[in-house]
Short mmCIF file of C-alpha atoms and ligand atoms in Angstrom, two decimals:
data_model
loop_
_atom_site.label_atom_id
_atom_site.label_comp_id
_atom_site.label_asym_id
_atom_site.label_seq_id
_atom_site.Cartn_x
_atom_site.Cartn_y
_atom_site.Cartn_z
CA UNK A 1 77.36 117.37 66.98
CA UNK A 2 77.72 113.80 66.01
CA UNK A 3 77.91 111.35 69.45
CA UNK A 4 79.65 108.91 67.21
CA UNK A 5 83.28 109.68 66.10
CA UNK A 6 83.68 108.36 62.86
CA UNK A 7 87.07 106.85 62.17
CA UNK A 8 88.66 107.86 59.05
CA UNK A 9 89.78 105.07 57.78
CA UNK A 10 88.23 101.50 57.56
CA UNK A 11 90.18 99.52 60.76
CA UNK A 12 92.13 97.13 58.60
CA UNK A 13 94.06 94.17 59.65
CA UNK A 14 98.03 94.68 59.44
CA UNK A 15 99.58 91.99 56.94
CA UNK A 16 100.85 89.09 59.33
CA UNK A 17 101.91 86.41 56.96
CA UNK A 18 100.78 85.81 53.63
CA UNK A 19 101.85 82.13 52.17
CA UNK A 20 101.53 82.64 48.94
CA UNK A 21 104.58 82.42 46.73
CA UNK A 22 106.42 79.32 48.76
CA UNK A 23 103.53 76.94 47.76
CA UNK A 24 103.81 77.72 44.17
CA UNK A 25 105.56 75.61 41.91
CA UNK A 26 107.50 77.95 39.26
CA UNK A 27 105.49 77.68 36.00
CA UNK A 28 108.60 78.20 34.13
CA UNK A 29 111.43 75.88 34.54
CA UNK A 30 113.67 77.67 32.95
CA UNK A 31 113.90 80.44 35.58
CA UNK A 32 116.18 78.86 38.03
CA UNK A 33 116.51 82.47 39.83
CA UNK A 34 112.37 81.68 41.04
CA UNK A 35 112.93 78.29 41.83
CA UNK A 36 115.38 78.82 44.21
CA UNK A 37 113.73 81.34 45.79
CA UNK A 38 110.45 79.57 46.13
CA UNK A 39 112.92 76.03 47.58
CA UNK A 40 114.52 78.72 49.81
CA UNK A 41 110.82 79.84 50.99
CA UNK A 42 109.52 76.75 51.48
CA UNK A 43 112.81 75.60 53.08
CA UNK A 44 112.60 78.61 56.37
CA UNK A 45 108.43 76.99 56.27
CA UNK A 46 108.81 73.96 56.59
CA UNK A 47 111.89 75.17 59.41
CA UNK A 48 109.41 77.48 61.10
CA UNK A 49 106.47 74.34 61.07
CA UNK A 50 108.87 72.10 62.87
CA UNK A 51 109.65 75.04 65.22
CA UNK A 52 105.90 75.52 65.77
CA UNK A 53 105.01 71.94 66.07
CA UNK A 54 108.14 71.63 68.56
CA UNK A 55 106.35 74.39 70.65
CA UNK A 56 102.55 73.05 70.48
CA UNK A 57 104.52 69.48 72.08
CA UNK A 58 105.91 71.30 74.86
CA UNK A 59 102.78 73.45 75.47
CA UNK A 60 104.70 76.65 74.77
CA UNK A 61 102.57 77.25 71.79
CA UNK A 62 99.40 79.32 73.32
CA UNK A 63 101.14 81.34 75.57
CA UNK A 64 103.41 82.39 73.28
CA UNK A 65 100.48 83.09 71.06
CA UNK A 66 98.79 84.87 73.24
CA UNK A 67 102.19 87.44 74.17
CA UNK A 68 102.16 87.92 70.42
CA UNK A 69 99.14 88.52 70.23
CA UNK A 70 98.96 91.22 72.44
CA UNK A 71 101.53 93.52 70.02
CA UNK A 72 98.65 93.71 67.69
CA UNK A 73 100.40 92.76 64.97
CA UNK A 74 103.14 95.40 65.03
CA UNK A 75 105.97 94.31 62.49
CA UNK A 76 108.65 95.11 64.58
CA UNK A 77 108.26 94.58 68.41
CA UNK A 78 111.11 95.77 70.60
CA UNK A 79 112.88 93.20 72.65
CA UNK A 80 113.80 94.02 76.15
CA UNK A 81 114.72 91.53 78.80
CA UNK A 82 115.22 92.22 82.84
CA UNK A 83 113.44 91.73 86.07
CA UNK A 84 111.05 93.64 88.93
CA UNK A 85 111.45 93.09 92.28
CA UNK A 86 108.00 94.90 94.62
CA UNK A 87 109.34 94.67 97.92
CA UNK A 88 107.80 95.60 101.01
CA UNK A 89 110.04 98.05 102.31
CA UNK A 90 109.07 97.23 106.30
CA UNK A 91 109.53 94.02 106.19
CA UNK A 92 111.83 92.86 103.11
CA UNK A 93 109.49 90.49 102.18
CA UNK A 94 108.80 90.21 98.09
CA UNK A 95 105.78 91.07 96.91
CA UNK A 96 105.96 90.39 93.35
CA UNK A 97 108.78 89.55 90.87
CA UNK A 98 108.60 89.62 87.48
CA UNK A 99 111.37 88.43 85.36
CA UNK A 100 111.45 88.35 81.38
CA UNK A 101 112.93 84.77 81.10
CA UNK A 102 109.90 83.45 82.28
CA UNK A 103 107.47 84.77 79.47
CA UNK A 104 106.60 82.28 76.71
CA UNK A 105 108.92 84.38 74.31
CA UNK A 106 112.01 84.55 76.84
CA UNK A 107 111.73 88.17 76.57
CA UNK A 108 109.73 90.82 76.90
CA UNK A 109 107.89 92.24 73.58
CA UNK A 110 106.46 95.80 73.21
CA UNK A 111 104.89 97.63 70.42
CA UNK A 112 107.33 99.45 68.31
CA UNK A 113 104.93 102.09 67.99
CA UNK A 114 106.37 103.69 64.75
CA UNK A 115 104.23 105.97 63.42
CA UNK A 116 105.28 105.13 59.68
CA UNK A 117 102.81 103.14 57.48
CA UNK A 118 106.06 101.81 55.88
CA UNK A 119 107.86 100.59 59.35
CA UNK A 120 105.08 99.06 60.77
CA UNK A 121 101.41 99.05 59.53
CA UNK A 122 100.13 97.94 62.57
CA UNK A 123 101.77 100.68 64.82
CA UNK A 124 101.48 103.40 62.51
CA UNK A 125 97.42 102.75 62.01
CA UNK A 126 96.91 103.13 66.18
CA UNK A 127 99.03 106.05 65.53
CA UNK A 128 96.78 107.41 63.06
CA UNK A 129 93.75 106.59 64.54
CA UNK A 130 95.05 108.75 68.24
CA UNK A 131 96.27 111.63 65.98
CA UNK A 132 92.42 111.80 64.56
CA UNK A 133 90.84 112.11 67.82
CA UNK A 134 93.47 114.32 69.07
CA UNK A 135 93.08 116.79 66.48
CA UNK A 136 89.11 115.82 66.76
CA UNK A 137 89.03 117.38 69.91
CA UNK A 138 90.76 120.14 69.61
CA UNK A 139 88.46 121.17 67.29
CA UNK A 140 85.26 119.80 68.95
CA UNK A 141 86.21 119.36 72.27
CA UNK A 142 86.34 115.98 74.50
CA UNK A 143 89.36 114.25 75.96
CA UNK A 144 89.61 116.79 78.78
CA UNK A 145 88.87 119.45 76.03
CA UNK A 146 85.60 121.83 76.59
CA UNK A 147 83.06 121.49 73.73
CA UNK A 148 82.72 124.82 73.90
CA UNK A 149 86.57 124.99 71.78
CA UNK A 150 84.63 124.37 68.71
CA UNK A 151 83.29 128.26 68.72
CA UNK A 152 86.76 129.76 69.13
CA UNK A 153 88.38 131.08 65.80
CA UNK A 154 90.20 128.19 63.44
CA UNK A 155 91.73 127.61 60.27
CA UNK A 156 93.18 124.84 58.12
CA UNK A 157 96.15 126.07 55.96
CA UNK A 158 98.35 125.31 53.70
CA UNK A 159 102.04 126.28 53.51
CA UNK A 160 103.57 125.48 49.96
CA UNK A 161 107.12 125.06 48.96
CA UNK A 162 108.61 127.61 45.58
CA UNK A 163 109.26 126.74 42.35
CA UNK A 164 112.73 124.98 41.47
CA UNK A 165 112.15 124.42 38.02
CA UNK A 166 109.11 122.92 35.74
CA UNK A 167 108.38 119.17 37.01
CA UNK A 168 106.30 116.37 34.88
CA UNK A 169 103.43 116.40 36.36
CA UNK A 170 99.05 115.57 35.82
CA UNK A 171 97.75 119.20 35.18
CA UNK A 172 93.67 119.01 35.69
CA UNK A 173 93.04 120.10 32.31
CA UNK A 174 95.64 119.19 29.25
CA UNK A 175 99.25 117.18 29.57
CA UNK A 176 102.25 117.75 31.09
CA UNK A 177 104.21 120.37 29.63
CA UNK A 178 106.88 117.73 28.05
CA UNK A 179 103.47 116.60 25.76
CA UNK A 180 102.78 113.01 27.53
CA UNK A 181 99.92 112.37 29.99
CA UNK A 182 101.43 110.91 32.39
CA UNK A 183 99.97 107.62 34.27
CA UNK A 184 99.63 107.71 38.24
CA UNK A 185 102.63 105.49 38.87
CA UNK A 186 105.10 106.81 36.25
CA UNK A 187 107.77 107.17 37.63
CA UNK A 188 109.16 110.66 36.18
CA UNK A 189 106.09 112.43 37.72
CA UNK A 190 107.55 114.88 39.80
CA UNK A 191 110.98 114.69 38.27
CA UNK A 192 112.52 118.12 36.53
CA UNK A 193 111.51 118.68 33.03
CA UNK A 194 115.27 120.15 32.89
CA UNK A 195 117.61 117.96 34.89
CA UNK A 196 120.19 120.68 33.63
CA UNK A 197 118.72 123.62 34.71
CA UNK A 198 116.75 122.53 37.82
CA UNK A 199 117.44 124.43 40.89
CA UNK A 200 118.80 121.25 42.43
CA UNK A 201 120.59 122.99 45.53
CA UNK A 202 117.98 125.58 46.66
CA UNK A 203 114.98 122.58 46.79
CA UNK A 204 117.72 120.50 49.52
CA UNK A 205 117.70 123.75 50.74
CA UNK A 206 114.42 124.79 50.76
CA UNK A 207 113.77 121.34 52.69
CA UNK A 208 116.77 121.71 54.94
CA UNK A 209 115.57 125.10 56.26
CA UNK A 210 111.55 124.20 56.46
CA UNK A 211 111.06 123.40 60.15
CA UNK A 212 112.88 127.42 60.57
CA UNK A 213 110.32 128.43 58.18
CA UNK A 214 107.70 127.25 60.23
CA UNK A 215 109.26 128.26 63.18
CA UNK A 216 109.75 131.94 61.71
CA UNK A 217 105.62 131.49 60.40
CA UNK A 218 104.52 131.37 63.89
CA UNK A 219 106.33 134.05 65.42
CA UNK A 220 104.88 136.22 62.57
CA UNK A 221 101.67 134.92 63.20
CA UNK A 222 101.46 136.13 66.62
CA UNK A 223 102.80 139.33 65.55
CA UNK A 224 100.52 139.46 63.22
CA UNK A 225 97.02 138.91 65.54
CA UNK A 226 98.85 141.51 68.10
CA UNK A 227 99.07 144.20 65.71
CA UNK A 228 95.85 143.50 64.59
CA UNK A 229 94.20 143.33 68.06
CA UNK A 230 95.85 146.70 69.06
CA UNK A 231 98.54 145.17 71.02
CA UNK A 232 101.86 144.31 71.97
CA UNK A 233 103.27 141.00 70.98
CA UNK A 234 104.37 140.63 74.70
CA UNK A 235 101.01 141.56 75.96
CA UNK A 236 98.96 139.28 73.62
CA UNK A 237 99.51 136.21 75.81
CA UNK A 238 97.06 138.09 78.43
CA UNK A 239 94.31 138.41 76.36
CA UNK A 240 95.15 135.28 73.44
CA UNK A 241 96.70 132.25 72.93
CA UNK A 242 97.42 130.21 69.66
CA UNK A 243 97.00 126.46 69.13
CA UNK A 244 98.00 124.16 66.31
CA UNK A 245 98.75 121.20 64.86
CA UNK A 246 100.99 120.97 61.92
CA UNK A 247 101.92 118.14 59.71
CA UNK A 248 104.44 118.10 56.32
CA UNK A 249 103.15 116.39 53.39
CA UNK A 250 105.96 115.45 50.88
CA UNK A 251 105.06 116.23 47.12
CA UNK A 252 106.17 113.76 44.15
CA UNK A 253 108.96 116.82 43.34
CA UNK A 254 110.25 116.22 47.10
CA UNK A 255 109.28 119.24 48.42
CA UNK A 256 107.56 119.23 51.56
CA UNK A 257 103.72 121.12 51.71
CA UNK A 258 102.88 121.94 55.96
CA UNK A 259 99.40 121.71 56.55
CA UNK A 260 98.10 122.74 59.85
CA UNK A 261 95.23 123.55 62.15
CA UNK A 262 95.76 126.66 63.65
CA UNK A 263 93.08 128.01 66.63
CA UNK A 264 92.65 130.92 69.04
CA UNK A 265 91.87 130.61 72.53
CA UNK A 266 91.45 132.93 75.56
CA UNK A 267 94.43 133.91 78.10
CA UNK A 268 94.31 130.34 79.34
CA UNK A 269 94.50 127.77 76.61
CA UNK A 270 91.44 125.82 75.20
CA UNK A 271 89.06 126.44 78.22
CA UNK A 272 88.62 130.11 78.43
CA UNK A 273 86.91 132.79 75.70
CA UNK A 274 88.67 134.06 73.00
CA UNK A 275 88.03 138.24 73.24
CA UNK A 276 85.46 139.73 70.75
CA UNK A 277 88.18 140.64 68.53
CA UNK A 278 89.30 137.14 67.97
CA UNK A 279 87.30 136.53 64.71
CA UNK A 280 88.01 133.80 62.27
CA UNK A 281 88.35 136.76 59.19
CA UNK A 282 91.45 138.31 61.43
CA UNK A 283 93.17 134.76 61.90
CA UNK A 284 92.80 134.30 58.21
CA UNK A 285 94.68 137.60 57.78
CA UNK A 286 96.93 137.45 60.09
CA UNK A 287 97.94 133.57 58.35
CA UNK A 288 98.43 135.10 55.31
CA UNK A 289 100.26 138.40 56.26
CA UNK A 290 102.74 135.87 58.19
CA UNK A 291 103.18 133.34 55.58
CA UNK A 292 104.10 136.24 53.13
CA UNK A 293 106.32 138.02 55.35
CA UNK A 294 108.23 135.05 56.65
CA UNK A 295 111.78 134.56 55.42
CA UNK A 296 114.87 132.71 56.56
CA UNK A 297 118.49 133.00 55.84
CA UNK A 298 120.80 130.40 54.93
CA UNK A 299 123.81 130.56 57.21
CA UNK A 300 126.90 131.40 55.32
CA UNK A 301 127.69 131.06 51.29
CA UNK A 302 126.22 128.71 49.55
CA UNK A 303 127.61 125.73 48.28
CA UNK A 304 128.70 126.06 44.65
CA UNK A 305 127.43 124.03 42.26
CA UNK A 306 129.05 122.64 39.31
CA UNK A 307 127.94 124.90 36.33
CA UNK A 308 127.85 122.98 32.74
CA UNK A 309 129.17 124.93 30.02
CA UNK A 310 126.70 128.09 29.08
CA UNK A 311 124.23 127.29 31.75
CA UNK A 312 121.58 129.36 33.02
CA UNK A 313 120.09 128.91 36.28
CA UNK A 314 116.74 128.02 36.10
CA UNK A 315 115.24 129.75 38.97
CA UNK A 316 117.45 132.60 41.02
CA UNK A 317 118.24 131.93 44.91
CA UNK A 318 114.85 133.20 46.13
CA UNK A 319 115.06 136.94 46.68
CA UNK A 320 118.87 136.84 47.25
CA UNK A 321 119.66 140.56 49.20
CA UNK A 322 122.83 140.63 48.59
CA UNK A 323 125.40 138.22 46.68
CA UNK A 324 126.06 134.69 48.26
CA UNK A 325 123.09 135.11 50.93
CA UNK A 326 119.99 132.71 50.24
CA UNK A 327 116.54 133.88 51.91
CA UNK A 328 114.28 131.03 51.76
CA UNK A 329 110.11 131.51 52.16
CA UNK A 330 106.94 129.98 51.44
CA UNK A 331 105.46 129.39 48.17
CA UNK A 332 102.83 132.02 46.53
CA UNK A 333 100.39 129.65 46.82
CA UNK A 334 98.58 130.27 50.48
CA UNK A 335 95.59 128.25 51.42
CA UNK A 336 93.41 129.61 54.64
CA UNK A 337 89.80 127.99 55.25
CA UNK A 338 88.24 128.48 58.05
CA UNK A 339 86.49 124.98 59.40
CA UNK A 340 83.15 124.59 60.17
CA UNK A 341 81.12 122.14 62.49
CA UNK A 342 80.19 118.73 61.38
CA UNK A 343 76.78 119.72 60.98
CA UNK A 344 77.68 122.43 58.67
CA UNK A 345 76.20 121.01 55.87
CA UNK A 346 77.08 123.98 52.60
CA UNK A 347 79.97 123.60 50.42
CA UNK A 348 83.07 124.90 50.40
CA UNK A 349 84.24 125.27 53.94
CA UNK A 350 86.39 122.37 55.55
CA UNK A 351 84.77 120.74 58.58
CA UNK A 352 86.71 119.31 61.63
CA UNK A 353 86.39 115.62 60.19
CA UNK A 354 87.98 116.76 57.19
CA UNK A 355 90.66 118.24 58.82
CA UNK A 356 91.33 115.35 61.27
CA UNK A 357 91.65 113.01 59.13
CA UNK A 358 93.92 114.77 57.19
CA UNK A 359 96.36 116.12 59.50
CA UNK A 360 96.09 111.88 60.90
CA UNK A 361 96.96 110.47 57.27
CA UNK A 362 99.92 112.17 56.75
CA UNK A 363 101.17 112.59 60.42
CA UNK A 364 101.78 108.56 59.33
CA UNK A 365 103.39 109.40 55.52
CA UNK A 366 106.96 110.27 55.22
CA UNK A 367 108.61 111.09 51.91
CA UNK A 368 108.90 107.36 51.00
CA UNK A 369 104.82 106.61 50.30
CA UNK A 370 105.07 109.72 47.28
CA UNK A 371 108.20 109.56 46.06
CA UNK A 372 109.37 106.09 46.70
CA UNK A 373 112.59 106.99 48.25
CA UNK A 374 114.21 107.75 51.01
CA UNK A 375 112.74 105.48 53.49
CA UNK A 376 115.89 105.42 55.92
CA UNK A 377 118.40 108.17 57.17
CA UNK A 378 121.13 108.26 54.83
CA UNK A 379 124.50 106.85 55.93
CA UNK A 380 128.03 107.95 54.45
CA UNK A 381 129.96 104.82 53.73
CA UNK A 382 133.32 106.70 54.65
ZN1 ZN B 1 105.11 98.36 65.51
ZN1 ZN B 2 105.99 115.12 31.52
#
């Protein structure tokens, strides 16, 4: 095992500033639009420099400075203001007070700690960089977590969404079924081929009812390594217990993808043996049996959508039992590997780096970084 933890990602330095734009002169004059927004620019600079300079006068500058500095560099520190009082309860005299008005910034700044790249680079990166060694040692051990974790059963899966309809999309081999290749940032990649006959209202659906899915998934999945194990769901916790670590990746069509660590311990969590029957091969099965069986029902009918004139759905509610009852599940597609050590050196199998830094990366995506919407909740006007 590797002393060093490796960080995933290069450390990089979260975008403070960048005074670019507001010191160039517009090369065309004609484009009064840019030249008022690089006067308006270097207007709120050369406010800001007199605010600065103001500061550096009074002294005010370096301390203030040095409170910002301590954020490290998140975009969007929360504000809070108040005081502390430590007094010694004996005697009533103070001990220490600590008021907010007296800090360079007049308040008190803290991290915002968002873990979304797109909210705040610098929060979300620390973010990242914990979720890594989290999952790290779960799958290793350290951090309070035995090394010995890393011989108990694991796997890395992947939970996929249905069809809704064909999409544009990159194949490996060939071009997208509409007869285009398609570059990386065009922006109908992941878009229906069919507007018209796209299953429109079962993919909101499908997303609307994923965290049940998953919720369904592991109640399977224990059923699953019980039955297999020769026992009772209710008696399983006495003999195994199941860990994981789940993340949802959203695809260009939307949909989200869960990919998760999932790992088998003894009666008492990460520090005791898994029994001889716990075997990677029967959490492998018992993932797949669970993700197959698992199904949820929409509550009540579904909404109706407008039909055009002669139209056909594209894809039927997903096994519909009986009319006006959706039952939503997991995609065909089932991916179970089982992860290796880091010093497993032979393709093929995932190793616990792999999977850290993957479950890290997109515990820091949402749906905005892959399909360039949706950043914010959505808000009703009326
Ligand atoms: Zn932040
Ligand atoms: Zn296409």
């Amino acid at each position: 095992m590797s002393a060093q933890l490796q960080l995933p990602y290069p450390a990089t330095v979260p975008a403070a500033s960048h005074p670019s734009s507001a010191f160039t002169t517009p090369t065309c004059p004609a484009d009064a639009t840019a030249s008022a927004v690089g006067r308006s620019a270097l207007e709120r600079r050369a406010r800001l420099t007199a605010k600065l300079a103001k500061l550096a006068a009074t002294g005010q500058l370096a301390p203030l400075t040095r409170q910002i500095a301590g954020l490290g560099g998140c975009a969007h520190p929360i504000r809070l203001t108040g005081h502390r009082t430590h007094l010694d309860t004996a005697t009533g005299e103070i001990l220490n007070h600590f008021d907010s008005d007296q800090l360079p910034a007049g308040e008190l700044l803290v991290r915002c700690g968002n873990r979304r790249a797109t909210r705040c680079p610098a929060c979300s990166t620390v973010y990242r960089y914990d979720t890594y060694q989290l999952i790290a040692a779960g799958l290793r051990g350290g951090k309070t977590v035995p090394t010995s974790v890393a011989a108990h059963p694991r796997v890395f899966t992947t939970l996929t969404t249905p069809g809704f309809g064909p999409v544009h999309n990159q194949p490996d081999t060939g071009r997208c079924p509409c007869g285009h290749t398609h570059p990386d940032n065009d922006r109908l990649l992941g878009t229906p081929l069919d507007p018209e006959r796209y299953d429109y209202m079962g993919a909101v659906l499908w997303n609307a009812h994923a965290p049940a899915l998953w919720a369904r998934f592991t109640t399977h999945l224990r059923r699953e390594i019980a039955k297999a194990a020769g026992l009772t769901q209710r008696t399983l916790r006495h003999h195994a217990t199941l860990s994981y670590a789940k993340v949802a990746e959203y695809q260009k069509r939307g949909q989200v993808h869960f990919h998760a660590v999932i790992r088998l311990d003894g009666p008492t969590g990460p520090t005791s043996t898994p029994p001889a029957w716990a075997t990677t091969q029967l959490l492998d099965h018992a993932v797949r049996t669970a993700a197959t069986r698992t199904r949820v029902h929409h509550e009540g009918e579904p909404p109706k959508q407008p039909q055009p004139a002669g139209h056909i759905p594209a894809s039927q509610p997903q096994d519909s039992e009986r009319a006006g009852r959706l039952v939503f599940r997991f995609g065909r597609q089932i991916d179970v590997r089982a992860i290796r050590g880091t010093d497993f050196t032979e393709g093929g199998p995932v190793t616990e780096r792999h999977v850290a830094a993957y479950i890290a990366k997109y515990a820091t995506k949402g749906a905005e970084t892959t399909t360039g919407t949706l950043d914010r909740r959505l808000r009703l006007l009326a």
